[in-house]
């Protein structure tokens, strides 16, 4: 478990994340531009949903990332709880902010698709409700984190909620299979035969990778900021400033 | 009404989105806004922290 | 791993397992409350108190859609391939409403056994394709892919 301490040391993390931040930012710009062009211009309308199918290219990546971010946050919570790594504690709080914005986007874009297609902005089926619970979990983690004056104590308490809440992730994913819902079942994760043509899967995957690189770029940038602020009296921060 | 340029019609159709313009463009607008706000807030935060750190080292 | 860390790891595992088990039990207990709609078979089997409002889900039977003379009332049959129930609805239908499509209607069954809907929502299936491909498929003798709403 030596690597946890090595990559998690504030000084070393700041160094390696700086290089990655540049690569990820450039990748995000390229993928976003390509993805938007493909999603809005190249890809065809759907035979049932017409042009509203284009909402899917941002709705589905937002929803996937809202769950992926939670797993990252909960994993950081485990590392923070067991190894008391400062960087992991910061990652818990920072990914909660990013995760909350992905969840919000998934909900809002879903509503904007639901109104013209289903006939309602919102329904209380298992999928929509469990995704809303996810938003509350993120907000709860943030609230607990900021409720303590000492950020390390706050991170410890917030990590417990983050870890416990991970149970909601399989519930969101399987809600459409376990219960009757208005929300449709999975299209892409039926790996044997995804029920969408390549002309629609391509922009979806480009956008998905764009969202993913965006997430890591954002997470690194936020964590670096928090580290600089938190470690301002240490020698490594002084050295960076002198450069 | 004069004859219209076919390119103009294509552009109009693009913005019209088969009557779903509000929903499609609304979704894209909100997603762009939130993604950009995240980036801007980090930039501002970084600038503020660096300024604070500079003041701190001057005091010493 | 130090004994202290081992202790914390056990705490994390107990936390996750304990909470997971509690959630699973709760979901199992409220299983029926989590269903967004019931199928015609479940109604026939008497699983739902039909004197109350509930949601009915199924596929619109091809050729069963009839518009009434008043211009705003529509009636159609909903099926889960085993049983079917006639639905009557006064109001604007969602854009995705069409024959063969999954529909969820909220309302009550009247004395004639007709489901009087107050709200009709369209359920989209998981299939996506461009219109040209859908037309080509139909021309080739196949039908549109349909999803049959699950029943439990």
XYZ file of C-alpha atoms in Angstrom, chain A residues 24 28 31-32 61 64-65 68-69 102 206-218:
23
model
C -6.923 16.472 -19.910
C -11.680 17.866 -23.277
C -13.588 15.862 -27.672
C -16.277 18.431 -26.775
C -23.157 11.177 -20.317
C -23.334 8.149 -16.268
C -20.893 10.690 -14.860
C -19.125 7.496 -11.830
C -18.309 10.603 -9.787
C -23.622 16.298 -13.205
C -17.425 10.914 -27.931
C -19.506 13.009 -25.540
C -19.039 10.405 -22.831
C -15.244 10.574 -23.124
C -15.434 14.371 -23.265
C -17.399 14.393 -19.999
C -14.933 11.973 -18.457
C -11.822 14.003 -19.315
C -13.718 17.122 -18.228
C -14.430 15.506 -14.868
C -10.806 14.573 -14.172
C -9.526 17.967 -15.335
C -12.025 19.673 -13.042
